PDB file of C-alpha atoms in Angstrom:
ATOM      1  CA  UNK N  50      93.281 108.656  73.636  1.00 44.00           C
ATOM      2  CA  UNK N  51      94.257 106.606  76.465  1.00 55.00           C
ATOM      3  CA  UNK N  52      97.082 107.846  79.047  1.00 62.00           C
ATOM      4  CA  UNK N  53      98.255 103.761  79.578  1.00 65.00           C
ATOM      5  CA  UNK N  54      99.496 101.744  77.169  1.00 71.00           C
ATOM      6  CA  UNK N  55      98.018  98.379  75.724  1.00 76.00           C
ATOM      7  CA  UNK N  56     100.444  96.397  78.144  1.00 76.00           C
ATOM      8  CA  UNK N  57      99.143  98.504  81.010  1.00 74.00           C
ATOM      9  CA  UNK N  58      95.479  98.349  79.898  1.00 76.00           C
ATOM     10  CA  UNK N  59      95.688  94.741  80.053  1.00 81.00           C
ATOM     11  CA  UNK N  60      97.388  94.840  83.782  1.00 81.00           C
ATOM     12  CA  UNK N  61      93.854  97.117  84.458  1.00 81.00           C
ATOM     13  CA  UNK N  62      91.814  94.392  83.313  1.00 84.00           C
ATOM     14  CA  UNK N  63      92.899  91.746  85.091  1.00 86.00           C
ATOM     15  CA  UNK N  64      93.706  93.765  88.507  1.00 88.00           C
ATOM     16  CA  UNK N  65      89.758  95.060  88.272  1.00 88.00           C
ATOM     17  CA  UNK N  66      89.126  90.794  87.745  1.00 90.00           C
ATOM     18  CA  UNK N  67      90.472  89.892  90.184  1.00 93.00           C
ATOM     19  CA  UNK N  68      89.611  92.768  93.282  1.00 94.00           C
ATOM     20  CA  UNK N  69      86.174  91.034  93.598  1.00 95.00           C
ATOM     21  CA  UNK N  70      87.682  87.697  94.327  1.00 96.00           C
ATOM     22  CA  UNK N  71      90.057  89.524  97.093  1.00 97.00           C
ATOM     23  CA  UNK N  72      86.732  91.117  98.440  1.00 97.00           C
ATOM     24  CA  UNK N  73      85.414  87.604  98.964  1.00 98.00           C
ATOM     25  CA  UNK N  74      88.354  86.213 100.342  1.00 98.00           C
ATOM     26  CA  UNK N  75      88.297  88.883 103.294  1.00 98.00           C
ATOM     27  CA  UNK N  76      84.378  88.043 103.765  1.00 98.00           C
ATOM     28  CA  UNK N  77      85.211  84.334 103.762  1.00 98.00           C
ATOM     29  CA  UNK N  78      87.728  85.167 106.485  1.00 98.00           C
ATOM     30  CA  UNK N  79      85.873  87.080 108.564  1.00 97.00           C
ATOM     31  CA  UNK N  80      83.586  83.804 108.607  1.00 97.00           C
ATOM     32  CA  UNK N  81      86.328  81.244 109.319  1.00 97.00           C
ATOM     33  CA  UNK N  82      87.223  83.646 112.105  1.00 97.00           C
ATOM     34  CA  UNK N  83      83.556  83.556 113.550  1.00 97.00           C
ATOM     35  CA  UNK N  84      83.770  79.492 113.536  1.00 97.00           C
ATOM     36  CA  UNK N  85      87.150  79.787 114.749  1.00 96.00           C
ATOM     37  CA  UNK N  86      89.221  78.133 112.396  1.00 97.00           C
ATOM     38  CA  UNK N  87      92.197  80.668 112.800  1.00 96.00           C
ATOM     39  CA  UNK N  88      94.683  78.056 110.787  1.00 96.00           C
ATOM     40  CA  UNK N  89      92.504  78.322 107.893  1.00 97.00           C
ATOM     41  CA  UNK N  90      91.856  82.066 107.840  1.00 97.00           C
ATOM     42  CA  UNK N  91      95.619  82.390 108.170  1.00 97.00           C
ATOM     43  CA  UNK N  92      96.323  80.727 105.261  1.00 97.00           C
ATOM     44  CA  UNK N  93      93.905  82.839 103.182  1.00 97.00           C
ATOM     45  CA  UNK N  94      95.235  85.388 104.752  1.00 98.00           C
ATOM     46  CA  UNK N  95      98.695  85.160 103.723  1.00 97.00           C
ATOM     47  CA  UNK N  96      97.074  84.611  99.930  1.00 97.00           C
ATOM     48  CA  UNK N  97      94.934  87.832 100.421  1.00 97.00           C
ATOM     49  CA  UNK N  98      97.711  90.150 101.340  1.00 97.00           C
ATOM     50  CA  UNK N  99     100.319  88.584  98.970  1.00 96.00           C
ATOM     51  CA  UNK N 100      97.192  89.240  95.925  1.00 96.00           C
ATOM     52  CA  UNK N 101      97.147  93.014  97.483  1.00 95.00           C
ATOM     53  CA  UNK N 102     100.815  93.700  97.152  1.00 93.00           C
ATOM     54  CA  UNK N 103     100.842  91.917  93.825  1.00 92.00           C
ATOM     55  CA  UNK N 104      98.271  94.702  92.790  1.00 91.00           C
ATOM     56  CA  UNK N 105      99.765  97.668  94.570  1.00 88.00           C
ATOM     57  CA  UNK N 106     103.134  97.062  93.217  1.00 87.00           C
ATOM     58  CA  UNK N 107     101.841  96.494  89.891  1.00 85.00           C
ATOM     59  CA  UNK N 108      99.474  99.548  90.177  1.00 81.00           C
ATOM     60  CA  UNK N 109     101.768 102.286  91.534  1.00 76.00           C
ATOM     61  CA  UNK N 110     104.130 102.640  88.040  1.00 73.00           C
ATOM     62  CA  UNK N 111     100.685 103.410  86.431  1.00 70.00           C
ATOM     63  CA  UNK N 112      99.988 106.526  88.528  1.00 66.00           C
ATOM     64  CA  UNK N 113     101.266 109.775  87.109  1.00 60.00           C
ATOM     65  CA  UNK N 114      98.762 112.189  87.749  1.00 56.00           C
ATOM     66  CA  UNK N 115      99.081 114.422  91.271  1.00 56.00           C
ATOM     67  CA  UNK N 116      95.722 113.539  92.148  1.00 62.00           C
ATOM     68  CA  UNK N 117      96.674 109.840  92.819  1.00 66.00           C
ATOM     69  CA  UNK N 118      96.532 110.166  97.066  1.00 71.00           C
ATOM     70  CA  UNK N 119      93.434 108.783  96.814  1.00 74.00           C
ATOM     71  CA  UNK N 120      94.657 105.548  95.622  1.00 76.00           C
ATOM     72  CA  UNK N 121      97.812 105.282  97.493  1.00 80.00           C
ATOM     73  CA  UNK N 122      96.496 106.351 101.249  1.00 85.00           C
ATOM     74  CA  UNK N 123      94.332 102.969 101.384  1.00 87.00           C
ATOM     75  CA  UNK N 124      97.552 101.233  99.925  1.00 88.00           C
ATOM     76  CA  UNK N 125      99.475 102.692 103.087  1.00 90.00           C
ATOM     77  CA  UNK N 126      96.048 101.845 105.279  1.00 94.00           C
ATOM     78  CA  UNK N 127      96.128  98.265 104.054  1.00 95.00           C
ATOM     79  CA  UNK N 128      99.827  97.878 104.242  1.00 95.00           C
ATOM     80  CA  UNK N 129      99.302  99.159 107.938  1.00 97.00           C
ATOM     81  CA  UNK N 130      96.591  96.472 108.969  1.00 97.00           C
ATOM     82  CA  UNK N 131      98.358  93.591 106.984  1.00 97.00           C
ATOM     83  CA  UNK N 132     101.162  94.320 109.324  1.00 97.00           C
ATOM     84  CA  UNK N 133      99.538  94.711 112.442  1.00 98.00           C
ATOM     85  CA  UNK N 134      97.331  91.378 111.523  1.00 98.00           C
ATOM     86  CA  UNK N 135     100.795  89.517 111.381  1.00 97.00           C
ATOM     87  CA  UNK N 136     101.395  90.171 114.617  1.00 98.00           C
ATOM     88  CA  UNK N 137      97.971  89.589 115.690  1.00 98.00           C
ATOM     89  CA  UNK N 138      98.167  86.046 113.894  1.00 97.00           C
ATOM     90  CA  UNK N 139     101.451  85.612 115.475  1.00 97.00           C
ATOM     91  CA  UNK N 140     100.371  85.711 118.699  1.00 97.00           C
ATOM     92  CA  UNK N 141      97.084  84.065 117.497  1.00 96.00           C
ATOM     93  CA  UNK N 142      94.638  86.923 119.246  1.00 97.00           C
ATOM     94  CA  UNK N 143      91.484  86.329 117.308  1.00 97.00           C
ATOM     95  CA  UNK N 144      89.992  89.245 118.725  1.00 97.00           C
ATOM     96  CA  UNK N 145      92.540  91.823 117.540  1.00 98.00           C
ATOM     97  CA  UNK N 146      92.554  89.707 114.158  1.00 98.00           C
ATOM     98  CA  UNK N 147      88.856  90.561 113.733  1.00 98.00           C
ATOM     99  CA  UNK N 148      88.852  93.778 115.073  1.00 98.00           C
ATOM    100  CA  UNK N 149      91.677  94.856 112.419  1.00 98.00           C
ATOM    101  CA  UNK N 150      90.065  92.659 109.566  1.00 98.00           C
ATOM    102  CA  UNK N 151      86.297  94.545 110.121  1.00 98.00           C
ATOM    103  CA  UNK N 152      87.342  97.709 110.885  1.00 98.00           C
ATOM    104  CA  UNK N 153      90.522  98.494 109.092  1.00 97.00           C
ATOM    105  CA  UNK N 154      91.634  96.048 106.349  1.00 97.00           C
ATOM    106  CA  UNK N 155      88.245  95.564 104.981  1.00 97.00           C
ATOM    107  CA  UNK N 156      87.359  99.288 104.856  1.00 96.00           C
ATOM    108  CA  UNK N 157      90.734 100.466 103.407  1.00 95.00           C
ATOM    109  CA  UNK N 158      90.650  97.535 100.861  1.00 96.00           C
ATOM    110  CA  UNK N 159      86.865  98.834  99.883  1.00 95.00           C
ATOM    111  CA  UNK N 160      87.812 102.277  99.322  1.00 92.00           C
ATOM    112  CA  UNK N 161      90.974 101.539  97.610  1.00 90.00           C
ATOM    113  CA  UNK N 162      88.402  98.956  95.363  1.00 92.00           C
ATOM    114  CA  UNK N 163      86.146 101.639  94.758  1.00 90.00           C
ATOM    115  CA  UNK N 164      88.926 103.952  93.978  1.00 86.00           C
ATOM    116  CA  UNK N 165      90.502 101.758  91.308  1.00 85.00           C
ATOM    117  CA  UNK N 166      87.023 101.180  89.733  1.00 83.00           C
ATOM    118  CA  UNK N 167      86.464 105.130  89.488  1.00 82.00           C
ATOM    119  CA  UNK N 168      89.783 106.233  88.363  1.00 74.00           C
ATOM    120  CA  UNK N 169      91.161 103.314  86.263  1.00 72.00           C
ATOM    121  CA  UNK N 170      88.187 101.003  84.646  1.00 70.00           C
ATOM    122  CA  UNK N 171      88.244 104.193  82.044  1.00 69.00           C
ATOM    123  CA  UNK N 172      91.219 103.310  80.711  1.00 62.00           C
ATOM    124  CA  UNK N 173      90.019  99.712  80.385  1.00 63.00           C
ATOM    125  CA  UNK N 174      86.921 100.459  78.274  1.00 62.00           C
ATOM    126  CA  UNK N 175      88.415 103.733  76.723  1.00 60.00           C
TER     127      UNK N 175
END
């Protein structure tokens, strides 16, 4: 038997939909930033990180068990580079923008992906 509900099963499903898309979206960045169309990758991402908190926040009430870190330290990783990217797009320093984007967003983002995949698509097919 299942440890989530039908409601939370069907929060699962659609989170584990929509992580690919995200995935893209900081690829598709990482491009814009290479032709240097910083307005553009701005706006996606302000989209991106707004679609990670959506799923973080949604995702945290669903974690019970004590072996859970390995979800929420790339939540605190990404929540770290979001912030530092804000500033980075504030002062519109496309080299610290990429250098956070490719090395930490993107990697935390990946491993908090794979993460959700391994622990919680289970409970989707279960």
């Amino acid at each position: 038997m299942s440890r989530y509900s039908e409601q939370n099963r069907e929060v699962i499903y659609h989170i584990l939909k929509m992580l690919p898309t995200i995935e893209e979206a900081l690829q598709h960045m990482q491009i814009q930033l290479d032709e240097l169309r910083l307005e553009e990758s701005a706006v996606l991402f302000t989209d991106t990180a707004l679609a990670i908190g959506s799923i973080a926040i949604s995702i945290l009430p669903l974690l019970v068990s004590g072996n859970d870190n390995d979800l929420i330290q790339p939540i605190a990783d990404m929540r770290e580079s979001i912030a530092l990217l804000i500033d980075a797009y504030e002062e519109q320093n496309i080299t610290t923008i990429q250098f956070v984007l490719a090395q930490r967003l993107i990697p935390s983002f990946l491993a908090w992906q794979h993460e959700l995949g391994q622990r919680i698509r289970p409970a989707v097919l279960s």
